[in-house]
Coordinates of C-alpha atoms in Angstrom, one line a residue:
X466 CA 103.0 46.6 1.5
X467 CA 102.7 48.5 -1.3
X468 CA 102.9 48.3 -5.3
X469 CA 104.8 50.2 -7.4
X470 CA 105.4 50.4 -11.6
X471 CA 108.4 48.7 -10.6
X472 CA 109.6 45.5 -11.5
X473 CA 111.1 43.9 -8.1
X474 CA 113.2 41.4 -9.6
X475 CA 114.7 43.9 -12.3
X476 CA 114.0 47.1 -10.5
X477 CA 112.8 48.1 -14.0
X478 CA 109.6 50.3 -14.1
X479 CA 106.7 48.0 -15.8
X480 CA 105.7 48.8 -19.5
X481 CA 102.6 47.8 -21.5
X482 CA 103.5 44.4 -24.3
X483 CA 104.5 45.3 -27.3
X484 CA 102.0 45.0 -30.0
X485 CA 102.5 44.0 -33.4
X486 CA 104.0 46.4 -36.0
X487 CA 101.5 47.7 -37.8
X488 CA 98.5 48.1 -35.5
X489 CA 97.1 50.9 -34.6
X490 CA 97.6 52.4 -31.3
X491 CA 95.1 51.8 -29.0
X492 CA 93.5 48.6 -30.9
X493 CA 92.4 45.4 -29.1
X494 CA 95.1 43.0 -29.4
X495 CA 94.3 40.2 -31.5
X496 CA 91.7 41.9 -33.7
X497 CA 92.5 42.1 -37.4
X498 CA 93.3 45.9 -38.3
X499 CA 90.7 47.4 -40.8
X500 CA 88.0 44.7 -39.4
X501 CA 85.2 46.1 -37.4
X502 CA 85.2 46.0 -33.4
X503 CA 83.7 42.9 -31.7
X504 CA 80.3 43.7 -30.4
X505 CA 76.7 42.1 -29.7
X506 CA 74.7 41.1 -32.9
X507 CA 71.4 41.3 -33.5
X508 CA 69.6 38.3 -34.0
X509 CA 68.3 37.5 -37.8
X510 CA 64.6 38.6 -38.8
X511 CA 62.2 35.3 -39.6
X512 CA 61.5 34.9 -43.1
X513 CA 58.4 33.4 -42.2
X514 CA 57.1 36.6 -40.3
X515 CA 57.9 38.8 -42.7
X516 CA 55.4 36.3 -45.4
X517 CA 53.1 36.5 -42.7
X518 CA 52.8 40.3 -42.5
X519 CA 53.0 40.4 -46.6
X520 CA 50.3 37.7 -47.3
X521 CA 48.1 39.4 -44.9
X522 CA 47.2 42.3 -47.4
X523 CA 46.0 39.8 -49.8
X524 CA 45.7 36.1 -48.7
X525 CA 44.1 36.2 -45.4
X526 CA 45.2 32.1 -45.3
X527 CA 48.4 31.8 -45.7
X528 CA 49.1 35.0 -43.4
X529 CA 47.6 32.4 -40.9
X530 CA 49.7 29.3 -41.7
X531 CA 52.7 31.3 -41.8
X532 CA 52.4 33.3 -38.9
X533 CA 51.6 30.0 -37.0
X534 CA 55.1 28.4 -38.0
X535 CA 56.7 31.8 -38.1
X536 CA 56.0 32.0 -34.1
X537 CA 57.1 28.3 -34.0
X538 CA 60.4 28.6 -35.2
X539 CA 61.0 32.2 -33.4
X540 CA 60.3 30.3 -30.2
X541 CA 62.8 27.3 -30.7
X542 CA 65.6 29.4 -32.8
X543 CA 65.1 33.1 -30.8
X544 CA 65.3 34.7 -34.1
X545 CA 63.6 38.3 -34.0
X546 CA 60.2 39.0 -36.0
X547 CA 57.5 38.2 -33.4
X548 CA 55.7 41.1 -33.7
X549 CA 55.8 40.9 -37.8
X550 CA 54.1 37.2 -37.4
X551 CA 51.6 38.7 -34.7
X552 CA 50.6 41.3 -37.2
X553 CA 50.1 39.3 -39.8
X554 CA 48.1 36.5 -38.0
X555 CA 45.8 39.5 -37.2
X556 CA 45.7 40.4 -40.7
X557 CA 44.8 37.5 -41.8
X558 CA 42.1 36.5 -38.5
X559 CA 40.6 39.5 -39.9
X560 CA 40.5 39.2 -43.6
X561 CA 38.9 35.3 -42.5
X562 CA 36.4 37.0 -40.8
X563 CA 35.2 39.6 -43.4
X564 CA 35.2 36.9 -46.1
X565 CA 32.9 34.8 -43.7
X566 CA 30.8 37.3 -43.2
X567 CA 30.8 38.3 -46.6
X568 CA 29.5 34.8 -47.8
X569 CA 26.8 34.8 -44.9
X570 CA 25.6 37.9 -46.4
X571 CA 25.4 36.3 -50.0
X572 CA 23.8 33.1 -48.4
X573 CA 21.5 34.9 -46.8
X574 CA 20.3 36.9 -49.9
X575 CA 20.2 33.8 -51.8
X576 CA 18.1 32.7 -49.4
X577 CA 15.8 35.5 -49.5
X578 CA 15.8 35.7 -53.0
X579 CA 14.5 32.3 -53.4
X580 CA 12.1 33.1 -51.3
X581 CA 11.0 36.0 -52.7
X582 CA 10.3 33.8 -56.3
X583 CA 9.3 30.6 -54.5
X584 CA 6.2 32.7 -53.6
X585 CA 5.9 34.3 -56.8
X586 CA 5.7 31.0 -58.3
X587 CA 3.0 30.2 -55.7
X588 CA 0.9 32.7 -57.6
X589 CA 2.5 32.2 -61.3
X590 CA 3.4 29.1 -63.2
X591 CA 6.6 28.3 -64.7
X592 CA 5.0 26.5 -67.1
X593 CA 3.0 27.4 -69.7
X594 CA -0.2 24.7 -69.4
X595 CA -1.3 22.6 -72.1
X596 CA -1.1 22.9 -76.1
X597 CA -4.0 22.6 -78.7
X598 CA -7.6 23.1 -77.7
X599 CA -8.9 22.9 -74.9
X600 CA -13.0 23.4 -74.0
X601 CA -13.2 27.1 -75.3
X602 CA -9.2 27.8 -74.6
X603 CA -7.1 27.7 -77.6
X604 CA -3.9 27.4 -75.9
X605 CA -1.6 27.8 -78.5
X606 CA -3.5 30.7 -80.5
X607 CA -3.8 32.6 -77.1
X608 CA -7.5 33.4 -76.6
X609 CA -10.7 32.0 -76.0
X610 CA -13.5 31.7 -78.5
X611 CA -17.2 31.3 -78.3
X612 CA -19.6 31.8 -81.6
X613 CA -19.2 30.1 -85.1
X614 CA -20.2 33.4 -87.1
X615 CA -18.4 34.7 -89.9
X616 CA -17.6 38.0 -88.6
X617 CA -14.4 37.7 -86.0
X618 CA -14.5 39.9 -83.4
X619 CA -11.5 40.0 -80.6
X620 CA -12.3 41.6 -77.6
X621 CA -8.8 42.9 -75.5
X622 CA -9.8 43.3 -71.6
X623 CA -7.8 43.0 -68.3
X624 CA -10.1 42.1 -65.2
X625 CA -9.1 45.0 -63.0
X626 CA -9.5 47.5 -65.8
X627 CA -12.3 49.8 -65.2
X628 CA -13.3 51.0 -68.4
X629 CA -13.1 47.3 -69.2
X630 CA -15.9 46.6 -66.4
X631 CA -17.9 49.9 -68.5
X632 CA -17.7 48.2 -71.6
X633 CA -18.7 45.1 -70.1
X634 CA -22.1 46.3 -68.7
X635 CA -22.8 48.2 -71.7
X636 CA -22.2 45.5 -74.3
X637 CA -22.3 42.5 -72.8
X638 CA -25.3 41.5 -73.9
X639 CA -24.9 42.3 -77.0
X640 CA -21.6 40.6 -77.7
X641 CA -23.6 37.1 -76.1
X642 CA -27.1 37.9 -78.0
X643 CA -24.6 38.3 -81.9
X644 CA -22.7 34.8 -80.6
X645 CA -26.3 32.9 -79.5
X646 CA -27.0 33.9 -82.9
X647 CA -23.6 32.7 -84.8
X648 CA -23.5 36.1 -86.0
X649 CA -20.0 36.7 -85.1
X650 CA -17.2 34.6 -83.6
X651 CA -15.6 36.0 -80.5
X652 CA -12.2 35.6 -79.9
X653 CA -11.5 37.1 -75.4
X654 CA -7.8 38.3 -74.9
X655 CA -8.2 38.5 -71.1
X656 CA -4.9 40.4 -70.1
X657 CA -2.7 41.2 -66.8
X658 CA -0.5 44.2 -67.0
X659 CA -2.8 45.5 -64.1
X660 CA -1.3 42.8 -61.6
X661 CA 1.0 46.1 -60.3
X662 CA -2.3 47.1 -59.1
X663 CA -3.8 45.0 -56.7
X664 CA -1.2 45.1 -53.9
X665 CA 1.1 42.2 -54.8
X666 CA -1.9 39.8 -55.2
X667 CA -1.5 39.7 -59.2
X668 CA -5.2 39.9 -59.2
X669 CA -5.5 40.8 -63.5
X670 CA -3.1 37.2 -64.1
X671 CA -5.6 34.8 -61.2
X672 CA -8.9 36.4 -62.6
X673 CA -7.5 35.7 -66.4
X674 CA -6.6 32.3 -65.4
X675 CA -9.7 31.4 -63.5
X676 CA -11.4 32.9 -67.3
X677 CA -9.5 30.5 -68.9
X678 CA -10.3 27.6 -66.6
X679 CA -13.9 28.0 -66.9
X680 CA -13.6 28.6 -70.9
X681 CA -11.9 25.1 -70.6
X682 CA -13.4 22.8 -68.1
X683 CA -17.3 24.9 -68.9
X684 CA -16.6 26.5 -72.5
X685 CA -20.2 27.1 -72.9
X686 CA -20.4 29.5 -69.3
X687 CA -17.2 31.1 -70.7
X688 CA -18.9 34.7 -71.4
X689 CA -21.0 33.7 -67.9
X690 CA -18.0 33.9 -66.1
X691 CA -17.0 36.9 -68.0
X692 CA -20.4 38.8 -66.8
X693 CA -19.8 37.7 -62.9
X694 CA -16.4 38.9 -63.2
X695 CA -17.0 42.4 -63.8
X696 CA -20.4 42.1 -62.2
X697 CA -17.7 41.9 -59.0
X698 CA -14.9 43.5 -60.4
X699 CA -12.5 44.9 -57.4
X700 CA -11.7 48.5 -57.5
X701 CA -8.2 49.2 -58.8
X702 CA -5.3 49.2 -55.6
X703 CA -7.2 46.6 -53.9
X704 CA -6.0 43.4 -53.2
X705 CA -8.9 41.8 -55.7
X706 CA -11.4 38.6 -55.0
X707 CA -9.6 35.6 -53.4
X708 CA -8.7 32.1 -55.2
X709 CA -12.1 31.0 -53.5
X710 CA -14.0 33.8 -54.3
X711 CA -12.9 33.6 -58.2
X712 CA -14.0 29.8 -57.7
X713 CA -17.7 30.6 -56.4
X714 CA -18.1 33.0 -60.1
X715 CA -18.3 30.0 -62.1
X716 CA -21.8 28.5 -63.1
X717 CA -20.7 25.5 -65.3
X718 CA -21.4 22.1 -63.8
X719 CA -17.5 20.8 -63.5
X720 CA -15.4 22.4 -60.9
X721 CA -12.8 24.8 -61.4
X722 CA -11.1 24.6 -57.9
X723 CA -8.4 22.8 -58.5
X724 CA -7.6 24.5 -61.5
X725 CA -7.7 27.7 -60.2
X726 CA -5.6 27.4 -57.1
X727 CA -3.1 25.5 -58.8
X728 CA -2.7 28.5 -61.0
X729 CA -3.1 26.1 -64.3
X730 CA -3.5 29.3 -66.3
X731 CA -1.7 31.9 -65.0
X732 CA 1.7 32.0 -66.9
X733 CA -0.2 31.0 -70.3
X734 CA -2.1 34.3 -69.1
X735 CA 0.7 36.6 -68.8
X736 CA 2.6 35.4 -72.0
X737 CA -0.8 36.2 -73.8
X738 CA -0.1 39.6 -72.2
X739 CA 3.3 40.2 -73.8
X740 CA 2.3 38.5 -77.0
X741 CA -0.3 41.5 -77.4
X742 CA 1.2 44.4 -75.8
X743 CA 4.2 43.9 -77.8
X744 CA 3.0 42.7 -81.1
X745 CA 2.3 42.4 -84.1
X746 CA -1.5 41.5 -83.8
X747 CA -1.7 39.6 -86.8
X748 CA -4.3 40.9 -89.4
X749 CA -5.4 43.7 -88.1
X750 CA -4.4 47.4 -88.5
X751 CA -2.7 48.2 -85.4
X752 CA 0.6 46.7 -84.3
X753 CA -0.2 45.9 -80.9
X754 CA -2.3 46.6 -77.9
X755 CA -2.2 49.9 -76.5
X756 CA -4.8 49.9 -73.7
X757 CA -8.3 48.3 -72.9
X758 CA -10.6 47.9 -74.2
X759 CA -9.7 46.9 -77.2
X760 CA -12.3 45.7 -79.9
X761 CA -10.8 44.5 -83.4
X762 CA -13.5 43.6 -86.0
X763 CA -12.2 41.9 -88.8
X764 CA -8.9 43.5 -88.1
X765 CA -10.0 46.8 -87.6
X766 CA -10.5 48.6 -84.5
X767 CA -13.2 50.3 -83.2
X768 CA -12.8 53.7 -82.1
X769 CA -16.6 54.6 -81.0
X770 CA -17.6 55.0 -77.0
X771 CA -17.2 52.0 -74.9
X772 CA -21.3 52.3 -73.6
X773 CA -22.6 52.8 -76.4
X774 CA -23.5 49.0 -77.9
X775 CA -25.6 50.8 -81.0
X776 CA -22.7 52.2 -82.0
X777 CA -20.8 49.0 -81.8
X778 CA -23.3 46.7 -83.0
X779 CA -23.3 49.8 -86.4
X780 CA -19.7 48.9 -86.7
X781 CA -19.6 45.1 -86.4
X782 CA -22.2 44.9 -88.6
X783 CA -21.1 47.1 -91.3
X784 CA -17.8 44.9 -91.3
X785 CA -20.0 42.4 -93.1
X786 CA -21.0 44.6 -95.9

């Protein structure tokens, strides 16, 4: 059997239902005319991915939290934006990781840093030691005096200075003989801008210390000390005597071990140092020290040769006249 376009009952041919007036020809029945074809449609975009992916850039956290719930809710719902939430949870994985390693790096230099002035402090006190007199050390006038004579004569030295050690074997002596004789009072400035040179040992500030602990705890082996200082003085660069070895110099009956390893003297030592090389010297007719040696008498400076002590014993002596 076959099938025609006929209708069998009728014998009429079969024709297509009429649609509506008004629609178009050709147009699905039962669609609105004007409105768009029916058709798959795309599934919404996450609002949390697309946070995710944003905060990334700028708040490596948050990109985490959200990108967390963003997957969440794309799993459950099927909304699209997967890939925006995977991106930004890498985002913000990374930006974690650079701002841990970023504080490791700061811990770490904290750490070395405190290190680096825990043993500076091993060799310098934080504290300046002591007020008023003590022994030969007048604390808070910065030197150390020896003599009772009328004529005051301050001496300027740093123990690593060479022309220091030259003035010290050529006048010497001298300088003891005029204070054995209260002829003049001497007033030592023992200073430390050499430390730079003794390979990180701060040799001038130890030496000036262990000066100052003799002049204290033994005032009257204070220019003793001074002698047996430059008696051994260390060539400049070199890493200078040792704590013990500065101990073995003294001569005075009491012990200056403990003092010297503790470092009593060392910052008291080095403020000295900025006092004088930054001035004003008070009563005298320069404004602050320039170098060493560095002999003021009465306030004036003497300008003759360092190994010559005629000339300087001329010159202190005509300050009395």
């Amino acid at each position: 059997m076959t099938l025609d376009s006929h209708d069998h009952n009728t014998d009429r041919p079969l024709v297509p239902a009429a649609q509506p007036e008004g629609y178009p020809a050709g147009y699905p029945a039962g669609q609105t005319p004007g409105a768009p074809l029916a058709g798959p449609v795309a599934p919404r975009t996450n609002t949390l991915s697309i946070v995710s992916l944003v905060t990334g850039f700028f708040c490596s956290i948050a990109a985490v939290i959200t990108g967390h719930l963003a997957l969440g809710q794309i799993k459950r719902s099927g909304e699209a934006g997967k890939s925006l939430a995977i991106a930004g949870l890498i985002l913000g994985y990374l930006g974690i990781a650079a701002t841990a390693v970023g504080v490791l790096l700061i811990v770490l230099f904290a750490a070395t840093l405190g290190a680096f002035f825990s043993s500076v402090s091993g060799t310098t006190s934080s504290v300046i030691a002591g007020s008023g007199q003590v022994g030969a050390a007048h604390l808070d006038d910065g030197y150390l005096e020896v003599g009772k004579g009328s004529i005051l004569v301050d001496l300027y030295v740093d123990p690593m200075c060479p022309y220091c050690g030259q003035f010290e074997i050529a006048n010497g002596d001298t300088l003891a003989a005029l204070v054995d004789t209260d002829s003049i009072t001497l007033r030592l400035h023992s200073l430390t801008f050499l430390d730079q040179a003794s390979q990180g040992t701060a040799y001038s500030s130890r030496a000036s210390a262990a000066l100052t602990c003799e002049a204290a705890i033994n005032p009257d082996s204070t220019l003793d000390y001074l002698a047996a200082l430059y008696a051994n003085q260390p060539a400049e660069g070199t890493s200078g005597l040792t704590d013990d070895e500065l101990v073995a110099l003294s001569s005075g009956d009491d012990s200056i071990a403990d003092c010297v390893t503790d470092g009593e003297y060392v910052a008291w030592s080095q403020q000295n140092t900025d006092d004088a090389l930054t001035g004003p010297i008070e009563g005298a007719d320069i404004s602050s020290i320039q170098g060493t040696p560095t002999v003021l008498v009465d306030g004036s400076q003497y300008l003759g040769p360092i190994d010559d002590p005629q000339a300087l014993t001329e010159f202190i002596v005509g300050a009395a006249s």
